[in-house]
Short mmCIF file of C-alpha atoms in Angstrom, two decimals:
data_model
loop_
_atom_site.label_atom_id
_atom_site.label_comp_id
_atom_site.label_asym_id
_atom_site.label_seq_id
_atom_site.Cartn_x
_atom_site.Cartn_y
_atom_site.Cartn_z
CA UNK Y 1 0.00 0.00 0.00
CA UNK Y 2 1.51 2.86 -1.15
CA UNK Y 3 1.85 6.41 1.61
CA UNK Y 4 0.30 9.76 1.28
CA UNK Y 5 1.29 12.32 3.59
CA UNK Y 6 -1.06 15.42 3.41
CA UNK Y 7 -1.83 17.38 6.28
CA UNK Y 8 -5.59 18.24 6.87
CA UNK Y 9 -4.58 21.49 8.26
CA UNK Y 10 -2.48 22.36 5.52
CA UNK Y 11 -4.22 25.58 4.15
CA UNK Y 12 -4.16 25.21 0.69
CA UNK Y 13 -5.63 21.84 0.96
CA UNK Y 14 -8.28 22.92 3.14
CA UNK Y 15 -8.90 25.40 0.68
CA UNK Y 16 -8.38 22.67 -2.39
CA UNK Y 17 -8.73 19.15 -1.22
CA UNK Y 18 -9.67 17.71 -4.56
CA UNK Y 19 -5.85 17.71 -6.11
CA UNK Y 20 -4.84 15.71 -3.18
CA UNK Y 21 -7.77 13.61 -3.71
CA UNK Y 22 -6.79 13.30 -8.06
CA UNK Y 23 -3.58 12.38 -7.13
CA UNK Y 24 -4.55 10.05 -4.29
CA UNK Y 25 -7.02 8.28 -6.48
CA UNK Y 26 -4.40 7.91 -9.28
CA UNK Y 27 -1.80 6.55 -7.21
CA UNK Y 28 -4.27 4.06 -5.31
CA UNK Y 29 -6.53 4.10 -5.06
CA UNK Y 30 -6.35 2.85 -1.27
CA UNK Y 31 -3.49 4.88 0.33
CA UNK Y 32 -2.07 4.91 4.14
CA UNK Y 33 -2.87 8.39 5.26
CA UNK Y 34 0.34 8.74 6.89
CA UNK Y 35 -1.40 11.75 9.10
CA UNK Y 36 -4.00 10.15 9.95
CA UNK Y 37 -2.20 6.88 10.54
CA UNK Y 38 -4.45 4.93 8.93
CA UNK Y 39 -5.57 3.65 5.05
CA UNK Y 40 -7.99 5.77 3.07
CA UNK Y 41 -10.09 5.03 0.05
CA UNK Y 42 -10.47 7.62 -2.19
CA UNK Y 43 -11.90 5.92 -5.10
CA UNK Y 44 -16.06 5.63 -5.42
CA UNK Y 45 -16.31 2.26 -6.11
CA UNK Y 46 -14.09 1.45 -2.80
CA UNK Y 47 -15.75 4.08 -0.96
CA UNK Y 48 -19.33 2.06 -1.92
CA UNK Y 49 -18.70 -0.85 -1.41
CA UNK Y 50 -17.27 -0.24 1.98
CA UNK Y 51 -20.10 1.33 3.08
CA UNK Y 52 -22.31 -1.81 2.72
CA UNK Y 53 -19.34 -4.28 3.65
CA UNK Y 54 -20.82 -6.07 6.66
CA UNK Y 55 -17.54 -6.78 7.52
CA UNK Y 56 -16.71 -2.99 8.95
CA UNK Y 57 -18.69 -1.15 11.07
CA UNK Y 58 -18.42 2.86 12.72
CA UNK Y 59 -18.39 0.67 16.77
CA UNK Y 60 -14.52 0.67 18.25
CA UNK Y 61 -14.23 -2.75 18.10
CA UNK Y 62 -14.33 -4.14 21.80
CA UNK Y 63 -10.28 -4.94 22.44
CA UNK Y 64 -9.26 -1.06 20.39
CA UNK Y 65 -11.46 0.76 23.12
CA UNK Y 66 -9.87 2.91 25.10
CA UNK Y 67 -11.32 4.83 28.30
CA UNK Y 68 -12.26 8.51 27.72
CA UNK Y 69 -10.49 10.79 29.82
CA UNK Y 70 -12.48 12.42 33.03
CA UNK Y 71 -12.85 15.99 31.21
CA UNK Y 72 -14.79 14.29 28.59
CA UNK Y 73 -16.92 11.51 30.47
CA UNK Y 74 -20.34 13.60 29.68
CA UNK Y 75 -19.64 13.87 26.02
CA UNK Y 76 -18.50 9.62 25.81
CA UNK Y 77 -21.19 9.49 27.29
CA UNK Y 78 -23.72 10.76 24.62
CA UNK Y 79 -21.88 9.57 22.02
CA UNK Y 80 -22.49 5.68 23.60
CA UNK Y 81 -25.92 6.45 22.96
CA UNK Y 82 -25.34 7.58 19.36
CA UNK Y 83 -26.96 4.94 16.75
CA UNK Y 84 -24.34 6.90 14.16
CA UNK Y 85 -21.36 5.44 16.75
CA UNK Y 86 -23.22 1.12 17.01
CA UNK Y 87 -23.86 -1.64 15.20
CA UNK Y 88 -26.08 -4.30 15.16
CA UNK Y 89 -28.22 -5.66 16.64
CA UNK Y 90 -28.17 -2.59 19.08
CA UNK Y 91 -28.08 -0.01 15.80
CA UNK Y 92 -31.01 -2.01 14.26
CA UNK Y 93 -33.78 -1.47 17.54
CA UNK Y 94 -32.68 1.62 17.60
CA UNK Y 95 -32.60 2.85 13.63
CA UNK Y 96 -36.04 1.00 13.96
CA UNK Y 97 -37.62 2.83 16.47
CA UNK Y 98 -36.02 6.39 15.35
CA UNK Y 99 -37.95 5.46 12.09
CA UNK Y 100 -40.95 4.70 13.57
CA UNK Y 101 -41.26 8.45 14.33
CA UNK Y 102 -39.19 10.35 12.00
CA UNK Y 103 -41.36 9.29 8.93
CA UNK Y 104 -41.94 10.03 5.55
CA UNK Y 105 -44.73 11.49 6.75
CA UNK Y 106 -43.38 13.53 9.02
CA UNK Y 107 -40.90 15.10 6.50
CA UNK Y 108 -43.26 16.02 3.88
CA UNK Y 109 -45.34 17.60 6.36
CA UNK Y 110 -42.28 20.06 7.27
CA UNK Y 111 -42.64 21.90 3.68
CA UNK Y 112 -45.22 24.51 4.80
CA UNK Y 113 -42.73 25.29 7.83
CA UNK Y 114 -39.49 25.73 5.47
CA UNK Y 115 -41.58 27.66 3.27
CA UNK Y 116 -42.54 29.97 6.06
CA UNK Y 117 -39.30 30.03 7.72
CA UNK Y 118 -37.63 30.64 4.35
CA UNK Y 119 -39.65 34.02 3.54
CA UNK Y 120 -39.24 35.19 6.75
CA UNK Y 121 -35.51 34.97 6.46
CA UNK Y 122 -35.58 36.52 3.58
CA UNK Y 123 -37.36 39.54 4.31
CA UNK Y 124 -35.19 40.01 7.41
CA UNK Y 125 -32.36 39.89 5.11
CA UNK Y 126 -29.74 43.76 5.48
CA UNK Y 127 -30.10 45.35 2.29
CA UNK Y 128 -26.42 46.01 2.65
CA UNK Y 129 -23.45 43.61 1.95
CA UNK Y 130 -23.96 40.96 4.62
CA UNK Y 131 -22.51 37.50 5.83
CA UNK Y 132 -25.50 34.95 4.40
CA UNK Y 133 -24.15 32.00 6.52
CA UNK Y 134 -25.86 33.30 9.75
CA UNK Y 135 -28.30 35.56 8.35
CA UNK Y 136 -29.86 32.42 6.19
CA UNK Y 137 -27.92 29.05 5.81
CA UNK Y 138 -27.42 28.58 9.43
CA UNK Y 139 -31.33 29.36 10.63
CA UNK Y 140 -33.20 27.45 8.27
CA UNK Y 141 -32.21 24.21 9.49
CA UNK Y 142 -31.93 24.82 13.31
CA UNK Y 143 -35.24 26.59 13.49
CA UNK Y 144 -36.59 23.50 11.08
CA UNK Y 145 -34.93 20.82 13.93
CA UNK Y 146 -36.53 23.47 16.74
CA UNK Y 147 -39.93 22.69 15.11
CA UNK Y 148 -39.66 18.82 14.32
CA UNK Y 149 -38.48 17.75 17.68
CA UNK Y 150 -41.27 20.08 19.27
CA UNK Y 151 -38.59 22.48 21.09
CA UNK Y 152 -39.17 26.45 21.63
CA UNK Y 153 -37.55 28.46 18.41
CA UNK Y 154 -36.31 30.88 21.28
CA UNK Y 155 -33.72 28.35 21.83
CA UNK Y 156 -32.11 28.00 18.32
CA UNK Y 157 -29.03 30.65 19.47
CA UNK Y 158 -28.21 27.51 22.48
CA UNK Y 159 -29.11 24.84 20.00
CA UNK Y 160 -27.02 26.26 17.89
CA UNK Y 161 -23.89 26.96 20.49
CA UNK Y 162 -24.20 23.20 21.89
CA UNK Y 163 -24.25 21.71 18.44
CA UNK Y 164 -21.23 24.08 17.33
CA UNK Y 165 -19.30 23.22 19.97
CA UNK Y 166 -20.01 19.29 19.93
CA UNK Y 167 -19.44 18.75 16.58
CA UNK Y 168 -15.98 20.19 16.44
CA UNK Y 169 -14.39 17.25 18.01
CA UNK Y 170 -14.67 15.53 14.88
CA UNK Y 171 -12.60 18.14 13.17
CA UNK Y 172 -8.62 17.31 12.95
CA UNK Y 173 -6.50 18.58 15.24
CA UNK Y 174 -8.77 19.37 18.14
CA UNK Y 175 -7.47 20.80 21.15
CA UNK Y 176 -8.44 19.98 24.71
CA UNK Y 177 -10.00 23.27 24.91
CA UNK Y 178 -11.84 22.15 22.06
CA UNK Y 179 -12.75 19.32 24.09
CA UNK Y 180 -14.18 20.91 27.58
CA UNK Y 181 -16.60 22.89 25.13
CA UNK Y 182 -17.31 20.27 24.12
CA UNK Y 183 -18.58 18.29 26.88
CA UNK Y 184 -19.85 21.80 28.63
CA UNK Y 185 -21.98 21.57 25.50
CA UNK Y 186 -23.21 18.07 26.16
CA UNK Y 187 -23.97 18.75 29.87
CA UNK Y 188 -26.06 21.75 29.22
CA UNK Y 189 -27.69 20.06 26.20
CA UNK Y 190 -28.51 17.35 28.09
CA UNK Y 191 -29.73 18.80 30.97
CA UNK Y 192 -32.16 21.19 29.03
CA UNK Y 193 -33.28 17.41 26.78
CA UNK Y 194 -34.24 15.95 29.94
CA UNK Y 195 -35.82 17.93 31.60
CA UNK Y 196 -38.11 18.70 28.37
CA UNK Y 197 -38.64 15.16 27.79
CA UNK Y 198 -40.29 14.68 30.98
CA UNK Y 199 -42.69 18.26 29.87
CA UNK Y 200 -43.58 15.67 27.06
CA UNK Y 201 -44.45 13.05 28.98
CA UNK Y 202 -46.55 14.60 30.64
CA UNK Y 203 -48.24 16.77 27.67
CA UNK Y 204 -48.08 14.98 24.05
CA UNK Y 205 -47.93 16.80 21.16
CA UNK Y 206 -47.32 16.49 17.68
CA UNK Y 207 -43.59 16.57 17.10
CA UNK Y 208 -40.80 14.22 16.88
CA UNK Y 209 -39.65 14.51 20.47
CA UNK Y 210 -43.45 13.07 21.58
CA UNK Y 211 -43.35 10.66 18.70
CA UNK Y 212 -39.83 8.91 20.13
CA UNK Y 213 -41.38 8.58 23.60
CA UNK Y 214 -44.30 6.62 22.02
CA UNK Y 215 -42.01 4.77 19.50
CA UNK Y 216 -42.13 0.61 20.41
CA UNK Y 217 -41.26 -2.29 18.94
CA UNK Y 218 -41.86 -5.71 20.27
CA UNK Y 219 -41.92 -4.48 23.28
CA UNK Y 220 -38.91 -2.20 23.35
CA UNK Y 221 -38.61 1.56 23.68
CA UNK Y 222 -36.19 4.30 23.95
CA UNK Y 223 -34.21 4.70 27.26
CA UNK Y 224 -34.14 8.16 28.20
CA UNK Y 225 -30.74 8.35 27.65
CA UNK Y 226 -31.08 6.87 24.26
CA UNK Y 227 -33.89 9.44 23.47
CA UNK Y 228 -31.69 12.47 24.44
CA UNK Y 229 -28.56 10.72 22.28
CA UNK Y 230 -31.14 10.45 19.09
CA UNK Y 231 -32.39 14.15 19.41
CA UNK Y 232 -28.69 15.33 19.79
CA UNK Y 233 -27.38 13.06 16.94
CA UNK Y 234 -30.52 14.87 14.84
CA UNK Y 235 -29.83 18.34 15.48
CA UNK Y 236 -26.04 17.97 14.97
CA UNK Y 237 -25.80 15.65 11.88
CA UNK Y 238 -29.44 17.47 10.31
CA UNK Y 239 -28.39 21.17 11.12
CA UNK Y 240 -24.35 20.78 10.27
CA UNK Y 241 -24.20 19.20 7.18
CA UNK Y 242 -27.83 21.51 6.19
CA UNK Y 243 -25.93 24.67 6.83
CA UNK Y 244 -22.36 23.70 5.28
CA UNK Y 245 -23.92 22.10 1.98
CA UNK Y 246 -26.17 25.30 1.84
CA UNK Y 247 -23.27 27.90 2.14
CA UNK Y 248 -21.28 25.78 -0.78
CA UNK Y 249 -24.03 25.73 -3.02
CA UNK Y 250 -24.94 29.43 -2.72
CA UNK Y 251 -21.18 29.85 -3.12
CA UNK Y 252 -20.85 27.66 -6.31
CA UNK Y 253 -24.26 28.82 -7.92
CA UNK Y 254 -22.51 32.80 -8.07
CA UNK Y 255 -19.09 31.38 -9.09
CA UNK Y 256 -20.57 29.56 -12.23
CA UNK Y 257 -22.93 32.45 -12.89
CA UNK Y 258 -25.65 29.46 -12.53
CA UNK Y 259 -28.56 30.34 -15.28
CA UNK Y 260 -31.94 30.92 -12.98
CA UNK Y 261 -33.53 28.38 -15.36
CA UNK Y 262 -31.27 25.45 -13.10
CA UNK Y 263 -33.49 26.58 -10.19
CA UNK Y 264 -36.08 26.20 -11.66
CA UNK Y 265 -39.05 23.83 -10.38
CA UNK Y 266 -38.11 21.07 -12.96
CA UNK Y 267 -34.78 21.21 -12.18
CA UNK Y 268 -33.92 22.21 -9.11
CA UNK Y 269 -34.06 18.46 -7.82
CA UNK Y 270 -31.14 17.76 -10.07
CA UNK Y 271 -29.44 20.47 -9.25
CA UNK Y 272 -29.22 19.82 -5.73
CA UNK Y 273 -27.91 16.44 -6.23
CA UNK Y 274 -25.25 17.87 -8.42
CA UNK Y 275 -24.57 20.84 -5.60
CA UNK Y 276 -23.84 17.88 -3.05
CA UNK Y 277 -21.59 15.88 -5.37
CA UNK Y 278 -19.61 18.93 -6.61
CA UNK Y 279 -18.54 20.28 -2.91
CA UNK Y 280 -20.09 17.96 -0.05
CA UNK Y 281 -20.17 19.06 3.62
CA UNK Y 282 -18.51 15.99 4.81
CA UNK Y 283 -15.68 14.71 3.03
CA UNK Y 284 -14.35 12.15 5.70
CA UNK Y 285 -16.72 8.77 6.91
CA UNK Y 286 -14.68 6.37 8.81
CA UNK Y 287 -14.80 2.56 9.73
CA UNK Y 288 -13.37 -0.87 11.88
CA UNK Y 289 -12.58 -3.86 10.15
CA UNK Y 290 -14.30 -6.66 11.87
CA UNK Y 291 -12.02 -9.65 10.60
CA UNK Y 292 -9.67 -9.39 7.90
CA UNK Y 293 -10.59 -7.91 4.22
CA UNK Y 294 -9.13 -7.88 1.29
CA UNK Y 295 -9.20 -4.43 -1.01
CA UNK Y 296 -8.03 -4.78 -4.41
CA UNK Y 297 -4.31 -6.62 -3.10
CA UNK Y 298 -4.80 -4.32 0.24
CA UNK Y 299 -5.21 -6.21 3.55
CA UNK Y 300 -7.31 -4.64 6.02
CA UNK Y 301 -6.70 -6.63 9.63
CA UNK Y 302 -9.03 -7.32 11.20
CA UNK Y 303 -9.26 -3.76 14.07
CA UNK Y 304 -7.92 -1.35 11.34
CA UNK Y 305 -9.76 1.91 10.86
CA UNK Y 306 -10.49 2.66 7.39
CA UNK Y 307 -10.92 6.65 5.73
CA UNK Y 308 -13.50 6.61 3.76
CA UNK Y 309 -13.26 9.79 1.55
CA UNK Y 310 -16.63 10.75 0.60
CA UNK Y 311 -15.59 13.86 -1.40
CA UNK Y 312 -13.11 12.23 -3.67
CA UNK Y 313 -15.75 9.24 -4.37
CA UNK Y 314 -17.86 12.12 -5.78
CA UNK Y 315 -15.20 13.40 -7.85
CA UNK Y 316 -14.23 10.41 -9.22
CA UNK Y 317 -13.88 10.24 -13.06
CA UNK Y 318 -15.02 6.70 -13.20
CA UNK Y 319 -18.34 7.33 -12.28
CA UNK Y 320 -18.38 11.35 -13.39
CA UNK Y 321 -17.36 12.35 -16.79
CA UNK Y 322 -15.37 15.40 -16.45
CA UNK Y 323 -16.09 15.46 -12.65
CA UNK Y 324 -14.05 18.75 -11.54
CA UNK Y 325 -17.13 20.82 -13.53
CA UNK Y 326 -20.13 21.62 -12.30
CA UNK Y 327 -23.26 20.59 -14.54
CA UNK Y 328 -26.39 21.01 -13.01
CA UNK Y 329 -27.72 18.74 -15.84
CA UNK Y 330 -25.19 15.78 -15.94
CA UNK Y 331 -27.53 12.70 -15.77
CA UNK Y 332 -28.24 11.76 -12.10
CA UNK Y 333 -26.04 8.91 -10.57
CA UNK Y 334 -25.49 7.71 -7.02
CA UNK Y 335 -23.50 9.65 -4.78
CA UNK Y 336 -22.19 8.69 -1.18
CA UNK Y 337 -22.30 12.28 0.79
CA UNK Y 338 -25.37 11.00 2.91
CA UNK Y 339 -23.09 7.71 3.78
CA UNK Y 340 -24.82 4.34 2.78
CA UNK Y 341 -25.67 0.90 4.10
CA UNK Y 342 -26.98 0.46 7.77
CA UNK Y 343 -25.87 4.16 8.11
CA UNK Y 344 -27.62 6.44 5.61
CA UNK Y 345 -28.30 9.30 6.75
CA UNK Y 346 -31.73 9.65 7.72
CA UNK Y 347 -32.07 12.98 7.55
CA UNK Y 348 -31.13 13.35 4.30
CA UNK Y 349 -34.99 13.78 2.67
CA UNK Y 350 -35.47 16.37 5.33
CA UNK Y 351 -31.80 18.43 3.58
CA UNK Y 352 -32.85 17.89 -0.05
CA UNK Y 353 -35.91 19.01 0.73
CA UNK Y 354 -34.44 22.32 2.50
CA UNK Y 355 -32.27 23.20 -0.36
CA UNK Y 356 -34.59 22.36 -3.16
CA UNK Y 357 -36.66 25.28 -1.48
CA UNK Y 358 -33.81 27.46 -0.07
CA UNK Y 359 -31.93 28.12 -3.08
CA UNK Y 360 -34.95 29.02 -5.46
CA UNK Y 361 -36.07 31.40 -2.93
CA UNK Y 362 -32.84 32.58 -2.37
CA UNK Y 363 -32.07 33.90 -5.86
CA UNK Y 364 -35.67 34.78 -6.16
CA UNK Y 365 -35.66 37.31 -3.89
CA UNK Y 366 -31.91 38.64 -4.63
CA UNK Y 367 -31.58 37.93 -8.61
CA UNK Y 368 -28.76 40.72 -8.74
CA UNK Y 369 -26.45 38.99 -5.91
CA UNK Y 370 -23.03 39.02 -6.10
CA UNK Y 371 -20.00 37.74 -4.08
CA UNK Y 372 -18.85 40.57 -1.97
CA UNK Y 373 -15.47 38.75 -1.45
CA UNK Y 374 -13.77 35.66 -1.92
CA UNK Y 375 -15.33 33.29 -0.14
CA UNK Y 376 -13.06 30.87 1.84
CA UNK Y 377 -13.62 27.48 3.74
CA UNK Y 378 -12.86 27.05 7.19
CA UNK Y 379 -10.11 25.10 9.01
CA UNK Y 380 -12.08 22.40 10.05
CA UNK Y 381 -11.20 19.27 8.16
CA UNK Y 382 -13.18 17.27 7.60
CA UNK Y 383 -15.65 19.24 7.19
CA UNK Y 384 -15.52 20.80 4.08
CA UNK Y 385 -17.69 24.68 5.14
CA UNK Y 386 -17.05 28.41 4.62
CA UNK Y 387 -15.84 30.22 6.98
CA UNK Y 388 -18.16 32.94 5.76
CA UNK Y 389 -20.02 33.82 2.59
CA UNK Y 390 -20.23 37.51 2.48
CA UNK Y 391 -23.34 38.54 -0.11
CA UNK Y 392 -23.98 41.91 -2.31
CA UNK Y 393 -27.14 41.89 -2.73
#
């Protein structure tokens, strides 16, 4: 297996990561991420079929698990609970249940809300140059999550804070103050979760948080622990990689001087799909090999951790014809930036569905808008989000 050393807080390849990725997937396409100390596969066939392979799974495998330090314990402790973080059969009852409640259904219902969100974000919107991240890509979704698990909107700006600060332990090279945010962020989040829970108990209503208490199959139901993990792994995973995927697209829609007719109602599905392959949110997805596996002549034993690199599998030119363009009308194929297998995101109606009415709306209301600087992504490998996206309108 051949070596690549590239640092993920190397600037220009924050900025960039798809050379690295080119020559990665050239010279592999499985490489040992010398950084990361571990292989990667950067290739979309790979990355696929990994994804599916029963054989590897996202739990630590029980002799590579090592104790979390004390200034973390409330954090581990969530992220035990996590169905993202488990396999089977503990993933499957609990997968199961989270789908009893977060439904079809249930997502098609939230259209009138993102509608009505959407406008009212827009007509809030400065007339001057302005930041869009906050002022649009970041509310949406939070106030959306606010809504579907039945929470106050009042809260978004803590929802928001606690989410922020949880997710960045999954960014490289995160420091241990970093981590006391972190779990700060969990403690508070979990305290408020609780405490709600036990409102809902007491008076149902119709939202996702009520739904999960009520959720049973054959007999089982969510611990309350488990119910506060699944509402934290919804806001996080929904409102993160909502926000980042909105920011690129706005940002990629003004740098190809995108023709309004790609927004338009019988196209903006495709469009979207081709907005997540071009620049996905999350370009990193990793897993444990269970027993041994072969790759294409590369061993995996049986405890490895394996990269798999979700935003070179979308640029790959096997699958893509002249992938490093962005068509909004290259003929749909799969893509992997929702995950796949026992893990597929299930948010991921509820995000098309934001951005196929987001963006339309968007450049609706502000047909003129312009980049008011050169937009650039933020140190936060791997993640893959701008740091800002400041807007003439």
């Amino acid at each position: 297996m051949k070596t690549i050393q590239q640092s993920p807080l190397d600037p220009d390849f924050v900025q960039n990561p798809y050379a690295a990725y080119a020559k990665a997937r050239a010279d592999g396409p499985v490489m040992y991420w010398q950084d990361y100390a571990m292989p990667a596969a950067f290739d979309a066939a790979t990355v696929q079929a990994l994804l599916r392979d029963r054989r590897l799974g996202r739990e630590v495998p029980q002799g590579a698990r090592a104790p979390y330090p004390a200034h973390l314990r409330d954090w581990a402790t969530m992220e035990g609970h996590s169905m993202l973080e488990l396999e089977p059969p503990r993933h499957t009852r609990l997968r199961g249940l989270v789908l009893r409640a977060f439904t079809s259904r249930r997502i098609a219902a939230l259209l009138p809300d993102i509608e009505e969100v959407t406008a009212q974000l827009l007509a809030g919107l400065p007339r001057d140059s302005f930041d869009l991240i906050p002022a649009y890509c970041t509310e949406l979704p939070v106030r959306i999550i606010a809504r579907l698990l039945g929470v106050p909107e009042e809260i978004s700006p803590d929802l928001l804070r606690w989410s922020n600060a949880m997710v960045a332990m999954y960014q490289a090279g995160r420091s241990r103050a970093v981590e006391g945010a972190a779990n700060t962020a969990t403690a508070e989040f979990v305290d408020f979760l609780r405490g709600y829970i036990e409102k809902r108990r007491n008076d149902p209503r119709d939202d996702l948080i009520t739904s999960l208490i009520a959720a049973e199959e054959d007999g089982e139901k969510l611990t309350p622990d488990e119910l506060i993990g699944t509402c934290i792994l919804l806001l996080n995973a929904g409102h993160e990689a909502t926000v980042h995927s909105m920011g690129n697209a706005v940002k990629c829609l003004l740098e190809h001087e995108t023709p309004a007719a790609a927004l338009a109602p019988d196209q903006i599905n495709a469009t979207v799909e081709e907005l997540l392959r071009y620049d996905p949110p999350l370009h990193m997805f990793t897993r444990f090999a269970y027993e041994d596996t072969e790759l294409d002549g590369v061993t995996l034993q049986k405890g490895d951790e394996i990269a798999l690199m979700l935003g070179a599998a979308a640029r790959d030119p096997a699958v893509y014809e002249n992938p490093d363009a962005f068509d909004p009308y290259r003929p749909a194929k799969p893509h992997a930036v929702f995950g796949g297998g026992l893990h597929f995101c299930v948010g991921a109606p509820l995000a098309r569905m934001e951005l196929q009415v987001a963006l339309p709306a968007l450049f609706g209301r502000l047909p003129k808008m312009t980049l008011a600087e050169a937009p650039r992504y933020a140190m936060s490998y791997h993640f893959h989000k701008l740091d800002r996206l400041m807007i003439a309108p």
